[in-house]
């Protein structure tokens, strides 16, 4: 029995257009033009309990529109959507009591209050029974190492500390479903790892279903068993990370460090796609030329300091899926 | 000098474009203005109907005074510069203070723009409507009209000097919330925006004559109405300009002190 | 759906909000003083006008002061309680309303609790001071029923103004640029209600009686409060006037629901 069922979801927004300059502003006084923007053009997928899904796509692809519909704060134009057996926007209050949401860009904590007071207030808002609250609070404090932060006003927290507190805040009422929107944005490397570890623990040990939207492909690679790619309001791909890779390209990269930075490198079966000082990146198709053969050929012609083979970074794969453009953000 | 003038003109221009984009806001603001005018007209009308005693101003003059007030409302120094407020909140004002440019002139011209653009946008339609439909008479003579224009220019300078002082107070109070709550109501009362100044008790008149606020509203309006004869425009302008000069001097002093404090404390 | 603990949650919000504000104590006193001062200056103006004109269409300064005290006290209470609605347009603009939709509580309750302003103490004090002065300056004795009606009128007025704040917030689901128009009935309403509505033109008085029932804290209960001739106002209308504000708020909350529905279908 899937936890989330989305079928053929559609949503169109009306956007006002404005002409530039004083002339445009004056024309705008008289009448305004509108343009219909299709944010979702028939999106369908299902999620089973306990999945950890990455939901990715370029800006404006319909990611946040989908998440808003699933969270019950946006009503779609058409299609079916059921989350935990409910139509989110029809029973908003019952629905949101069952889910947790974290927006990386903004906090749900009270700015001027010590963290612990925000937690207590959330208990009252979600009407969590006292005993359950104490248990889940203490667990979260231990897991996220929040003890030293509890009495600090939120405005004095660093971004990483705040994100840990926000994660705890979203989970105090023990939701079965967690939406994470850019949870690692702007965090330092250590905090990112801590957040990822926590999400993994939450999913594996507590069985919380997690939907993660992010621009950080390291998040995806570290966490997600399944990746849904949305582009232009439509699902462009849905499956495991490996399947996604295979679908887009079989390409491998050979990274070579040469002794001579000025050497000209050419090969009939590989393409130089990047050059940075001593380092050269060659893309090749392993079906056309065996990796060992290619390495032998290069080593025979040039003085090689070091070399290694890797899969193209996930950003490149995603970028190709969107249609050859550069990744939006590394 | 011309480069500086260009820079200031650019600031005014940018402000205009920004305001024009808010067409709905402009219309809503206009309707609100009109509404307030009606309330005040009705209140004063009722007062004049209640007493046959001779008053320092005729009922007709008070009505004209009210509509002029609705038209020129945006001219008053009612707020601090939002950008400076932002700079102080984020702390970037320190860089601003040590930059090699005349910061006072810059802030003053921003204050001027913040008054001039909205005043023109609001005053022109309001005056037209008031002339056509609300019984506002044209000035009784060309001389009165000219005197009004001159005194309005003086009021603009005076208001900008006051507004710049308000903005400067941010360097000490940081939020400026208290100042912007205390000063504007005081300015409204003492300038004539709420009640035409001649209607205040006679004993208060010398004090009101001395204070700078009369020059913002009362004297220009009464020049327009002919309540002050146009040949007195010199005295009105002198009152405005002496106060403007004094306030500019004070402002420059304060800014210099803030900068010194910053340099000594290293921010 | 349990609703019984809604007042409890609101009080929790109030506590939180006040504690947050007390961290900025200096600013708090400045604002309180500022509000007290601003409103005080205003009443001086009315006093000056009575000095020139003696009376206002048959109403004395003390009588006008009573209206002034009622409307300002009611407005200050409303601002204190419903301030969250007053600042709501900024919340919609900044996209923070989503956050409230994600919580399992009625949105109106959360918005009301969002910000409770202690700063309004200044206007409240000033309203009460003028009210107190008016009560002593008026010739009539303040019997228990009159005091009860006065309290009811102020309470009803507070509900009316909260209703107006809710309407203003509701409007911001459609437009944030034209909100200034609501100032005509909120701030304009307080300005209007400082004087007996009978001094205004009939269409204006009718608007503030039947559309925005400001009259219910003004000339409608006046015959009883001031021991004046009823002038055609039935006694039950005077006694029932506090109910008008409550009804107004209920209607406003209805419209609020429609606004929230609009928001969730446009996403902005």
CSV table of C-alpha atoms in Angstrom, one decimal, chain A residues 44-295:
chain,number,residue,atom,x,y,z
A,44,UNK,CA,2.7,10.8,-11.6
A,45,UNK,CA,4.6,8.6,-9.1
A,46,UNK,CA,4.0,6.4,-6.1
A,47,UNK,CA,6.0,6.1,-2.9
A,48,UNK,CA,6.2,3.1,-0.6
A,49,UNK,CA,6.6,3.5,3.1
A,50,UNK,CA,10.3,3.8,4.1
A,51,UNK,CA,11.6,5.1,0.9
A,52,UNK,CA,14.2,7.8,0.7
A,53,UNK,CA,13.7,9.6,-2.5
A,54,UNK,CA,15.6,12.4,-4.1
A,55,UNK,CA,13.3,14.8,-6.0
A,56,UNK,CA,15.5,16.9,-8.3
A,57,UNK,CA,15.3,19.2,-11.2
A,58,UNK,CA,16.4,22.7,-12.3
A,59,UNK,CA,14.9,25.8,-10.8
A,60,UNK,CA,11.3,26.3,-12.0
A,61,UNK,CA,10.9,22.7,-13.0
A,62,UNK,CA,8.0,22.1,-10.7
A,63,UNK,CA,9.8,20.7,-7.7
A,64,UNK,CA,8.5,23.0,-5.0
A,65,UNK,CA,5.0,23.0,-6.7
A,66,UNK,CA,4.9,19.3,-6.3
A,67,UNK,CA,6.1,19.4,-2.7
A,68,UNK,CA,3.5,22.1,-1.9
A,69,UNK,CA,0.7,20.0,-3.2
A,70,UNK,CA,1.9,17.0,-1.3
A,71,UNK,CA,2.2,19.1,1.9
A,72,UNK,CA,-1.4,20.3,1.4
A,73,UNK,CA,-0.7,24.0,1.0
A,74,UNK,CA,-1.4,24.2,-2.7
A,75,UNK,CA,-4.5,22.9,-4.6
A,76,UNK,CA,-3.7,21.4,-8.0
A,77,UNK,CA,-5.8,22.1,-11.1
A,78,UNK,CA,-6.2,18.5,-11.9
A,79,UNK,CA,-5.1,14.9,-11.2
A,80,UNK,CA,-5.2,12.8,-8.1
A,81,UNK,CA,-3.0,13.0,-5.0
A,82,UNK,CA,-3.3,11.0,-1.9
A,83,UNK,CA,-0.9,11.1,1.0
A,84,UNK,CA,-1.3,8.6,3.9
A,85,UNK,CA,-4.8,7.9,2.6
A,86,UNK,CA,-5.8,11.5,2.6
A,87,UNK,CA,-6.2,14.2,0.0
A,88,UNK,CA,-3.8,16.7,1.5
A,89,UNK,CA,-5.6,20.0,0.7
A,90,UNK,CA,-9.1,18.7,1.6
A,91,UNK,CA,-8.2,17.8,5.2
A,92,UNK,CA,-5.3,20.2,5.8
A,93,UNK,CA,-5.2,20.0,9.6
A,94,UNK,CA,-5.4,16.2,9.9
A,95,UNK,CA,-2.9,15.9,7.1
A,96,UNK,CA,-0.2,18.2,8.3
A,97,UNK,CA,-0.3,16.7,11.8
A,98,UNK,CA,1.1,13.5,10.1
A,99,UNK,CA,4.0,15.1,8.2
A,100,UNK,CA,7.1,17.0,8.9
A,101,UNK,CA,8.6,19.7,6.7
A,102,UNK,CA,11.9,21.4,6.7
A,103,UNK,CA,12.8,24.3,4.5
A,104,UNK,CA,16.5,24.9,4.4
A,105,UNK,CA,16.1,28.6,3.6
A,106,UNK,CA,13.9,29.5,6.5
A,107,UNK,CA,13.4,28.4,10.0
A,108,UNK,CA,10.2,27.4,11.8
A,109,UNK,CA,11.7,28.2,15.2
A,110,UNK,CA,10.9,31.4,17.0
A,111,UNK,CA,13.7,33.8,16.4
A,112,UNK,CA,14.1,35.4,19.8
A,113,UNK,CA,13.4,32.4,21.9
A,114,UNK,CA,15.7,29.7,23.3
A,115,UNK,CA,15.5,26.6,21.2
A,116,UNK,CA,13.9,24.5,23.9
A,117,UNK,CA,10.9,27.0,24.1
A,118,UNK,CA,10.2,26.6,20.4
A,119,UNK,CA,10.1,22.9,21.0
A,120,UNK,CA,7.7,23.3,23.9
A,121,UNK,CA,5.5,25.6,21.8
A,122,UNK,CA,5.5,23.1,18.9
A,123,UNK,CA,4.4,20.4,21.4
A,124,UNK,CA,1.3,22.6,22.2
A,125,UNK,CA,0.6,23.3,18.6
A,126,UNK,CA,0.8,19.7,17.5
A,127,UNK,CA,-0.9,18.5,20.8
A,128,UNK,CA,1.8,15.8,21.4
A,129,UNK,CA,1.0,13.9,24.6
A,130,UNK,CA,3.5,14.7,27.4
A,131,UNK,CA,5.1,11.3,27.6
A,132,UNK,CA,5.5,10.9,23.8
A,133,UNK,CA,6.9,14.4,23.6
A,134,UNK,CA,9.5,13.8,26.3
A,135,UNK,CA,10.6,10.6,24.6
A,136,UNK,CA,10.9,11.9,21.1
A,137,UNK,CA,12.5,15.2,22.3
A,138,UNK,CA,15.2,13.4,24.3
A,139,UNK,CA,15.9,11.0,21.4
A,140,UNK,CA,16.3,13.9,19.0
A,141,UNK,CA,18.5,15.9,21.3
A,142,UNK,CA,20.8,12.9,21.7
A,143,UNK,CA,20.8,12.0,18.0
A,144,UNK,CA,21.5,15.6,16.8
A,145,UNK,CA,23.7,16.6,19.8
A,146,UNK,CA,21.5,19.5,20.7
A,147,UNK,CA,22.1,19.6,24.4
A,148,UNK,CA,24.4,22.6,24.4
A,149,UNK,CA,22.1,24.6,22.1
A,150,UNK,CA,18.8,24.3,24.0
A,151,UNK,CA,19.1,27.5,25.9
A,152,UNK,CA,20.5,29.6,23.1
A,153,UNK,CA,18.1,32.0,21.3
A,154,UNK,CA,17.7,30.9,17.7
A,155,UNK,CA,19.1,34.1,16.2
A,156,UNK,CA,22.4,33.3,17.8
A,157,UNK,CA,22.8,29.9,16.2
A,158,UNK,CA,25.0,29.2,13.3
A,159,UNK,CA,23.4,27.9,10.1
A,160,UNK,CA,24.4,24.3,10.8
A,161,UNK,CA,23.2,24.4,14.4
A,162,UNK,CA,19.9,26.0,13.3
A,163,UNK,CA,19.4,23.3,10.7
A,164,UNK,CA,19.9,20.6,13.3
A,165,UNK,CA,17.4,22.3,15.6
A,166,UNK,CA,14.9,22.7,12.7
A,167,UNK,CA,15.2,19.0,11.9
A,168,UNK,CA,14.4,18.2,15.5
A,169,UNK,CA,11.5,20.7,15.4
A,170,UNK,CA,10.0,19.0,12.4
A,171,UNK,CA,10.1,15.6,14.0
A,172,UNK,CA,8.8,16.2,17.5
A,173,UNK,CA,5.4,15.0,16.6
A,174,UNK,CA,6.8,11.8,15.1
A,175,UNK,CA,5.6,12.2,11.5
A,176,UNK,CA,5.7,9.2,9.2
A,177,UNK,CA,6.6,11.3,6.3
A,178,UNK,CA,9.3,14.0,6.1
A,179,UNK,CA,9.8,16.6,3.4
A,180,UNK,CA,13.2,18.2,3.2
A,181,UNK,CA,13.8,21.2,1.0
A,182,UNK,CA,17.4,21.9,0.5
A,183,UNK,CA,18.4,20.8,4.0
A,184,UNK,CA,22.1,21.2,3.4
A,185,UNK,CA,22.1,24.6,1.6
A,186,UNK,CA,24.8,26.9,2.9
A,187,UNK,CA,26.1,24.4,5.5
A,188,UNK,CA,29.8,23.8,6.1
A,189,UNK,CA,31.2,20.3,5.3
A,190,UNK,CA,31.0,19.0,8.8
A,191,UNK,CA,27.4,20.1,9.3
A,192,UNK,CA,26.4,18.6,5.9
A,193,UNK,CA,27.8,15.2,7.0
A,194,UNK,CA,25.9,15.5,10.3
A,195,UNK,CA,22.7,16.3,8.6
A,196,UNK,CA,23.1,13.4,6.1
A,197,UNK,CA,23.9,11.0,8.8
A,198,UNK,CA,20.9,12.0,10.7
A,199,UNK,CA,18.6,11.7,7.7
A,200,UNK,CA,20.0,8.2,7.0
A,201,UNK,CA,19.5,7.1,10.6
A,202,UNK,CA,16.0,8.4,10.6
A,203,UNK,CA,15.1,6.6,7.4
A,204,UNK,CA,16.8,3.3,8.1
A,205,UNK,CA,16.1,2.9,11.8
A,206,UNK,CA,12.8,4.6,12.2
A,207,UNK,CA,11.4,3.9,8.8
A,208,UNK,CA,10.4,7.5,8.2
A,209,UNK,CA,9.7,8.1,4.5
A,210,UNK,CA,11.8,11.0,3.3
A,211,UNK,CA,11.4,13.2,0.2
A,212,UNK,CA,14.4,15.2,-0.4
A,213,UNK,CA,14.7,18.1,-2.9
A,214,UNK,CA,18.1,19.5,-3.3
A,215,UNK,CA,20.6,20.9,-5.7
A,216,UNK,CA,23.5,19.2,-3.9
A,217,UNK,CA,24.2,16.0,-5.8
A,218,UNK,CA,26.4,14.8,-2.9
A,219,UNK,CA,23.2,14.6,-0.8
A,220,UNK,CA,21.6,12.5,-3.5
A,221,UNK,CA,24.5,10.2,-3.9
A,222,UNK,CA,25.0,9.8,-0.2
A,223,UNK,CA,21.3,9.2,0.7
A,224,UNK,CA,18.9,8.3,-2.0
A,225,UNK,CA,18.0,4.9,-3.2
A,226,UNK,CA,15.6,6.4,-5.8
A,227,UNK,CA,15.8,9.6,-7.8
A,228,UNK,CA,12.9,11.3,-9.5
A,229,UNK,CA,13.9,13.9,-11.9
A,230,UNK,CA,11.4,16.6,-12.9
A,231,UNK,CA,12.0,19.0,-15.8
A,232,UNK,CA,9.6,21.4,-17.4
A,233,UNK,CA,6.7,20.1,-15.2
A,234,UNK,CA,7.1,16.5,-16.3
A,235,UNK,CA,8.9,13.5,-14.8
A,236,UNK,CA,12.0,13.1,-16.9
A,237,UNK,CA,13.3,10.0,-15.0
A,238,UNK,CA,12.4,7.8,-12.1
A,239,UNK,CA,14.5,5.0,-10.7
A,240,UNK,CA,17.8,4.1,-9.0
A,241,UNK,CA,20.8,6.3,-9.4
A,242,UNK,CA,22.6,3.7,-11.4
A,243,UNK,CA,19.6,3.3,-13.7
A,244,UNK,CA,19.6,7.0,-14.2
A,245,UNK,CA,23.3,6.9,-15.1
A,246,UNK,CA,22.9,4.1,-17.5
A,247,UNK,CA,20.0,5.7,-19.1
A,248,UNK,CA,21.8,8.9,-19.9
A,249,UNK,CA,25.2,7.7,-20.8
A,250,UNK,CA,27.6,4.8,-20.6
A,251,UNK,CA,30.4,7.2,-20.6
A,252,UNK,CA,33.5,7.0,-18.3
A,253,UNK,CA,36.1,9.6,-17.5
A,254,UNK,CA,39.8,9.0,-17.6
A,255,UNK,CA,41.7,11.6,-15.5
A,256,UNK,CA,45.4,11.8,-16.5
A,257,UNK,CA,48.1,13.9,-14.8
A,258,UNK,CA,50.9,14.5,-17.3
A,259,UNK,CA,54.6,15.5,-16.7
A,260,UNK,CA,54.4,17.9,-19.6
A,261,UNK,CA,51.6,20.4,-19.1
A,262,UNK,CA,51.9,21.6,-22.8
A,263,UNK,CA,51.7,18.2,-24.4
A,264,UNK,CA,49.1,17.7,-27.2
A,265,UNK,CA,46.9,14.8,-26.4
A,266,UNK,CA,44.7,13.2,-29.0
A,267,UNK,CA,43.1,9.7,-29.3
A,268,UNK,CA,40.8,8.2,-31.9
A,269,UNK,CA,38.5,6.7,-29.2
A,270,UNK,CA,38.4,9.4,-26.6
A,271,UNK,CA,37.6,13.1,-26.4
A,272,UNK,CA,39.4,15.6,-24.3
A,273,UNK,CA,36.7,17.4,-22.5
A,274,UNK,CA,38.6,19.4,-19.9
A,275,UNK,CA,42.2,20.6,-19.4
A,276,UNK,CA,43.5,22.1,-16.3
A,277,UNK,CA,47.3,22.5,-16.1
A,278,UNK,CA,48.8,19.0,-15.9
A,279,UNK,CA,45.4,17.4,-15.6
A,280,UNK,CA,43.5,16.2,-18.6
A,281,UNK,CA,40.0,14.7,-18.6
A,282,UNK,CA,39.2,12.3,-21.4
A,283,UNK,CA,35.7,11.0,-22.0
A,284,UNK,CA,35.3,7.6,-23.6
A,285,UNK,CA,32.8,4.8,-24.2
A,286,UNK,CA,34.0,1.5,-22.6
A,287,UNK,CA,32.1,-0.5,-25.2
A,288,UNK,CA,34.2,1.1,-28.0
A,289,UNK,CA,37.6,1.0,-26.4
A,290,UNK,CA,38.7,-1.1,-23.3
A,291,UNK,CA,39.9,1.1,-20.5
A,292,UNK,CA,43.2,-0.9,-20.3
A,293,UNK,CA,43.8,-0.3,-24.0
A,294,UNK,CA,43.3,3.4,-23.8
A,295,UNK,CA,45.6,3.7,-20.8
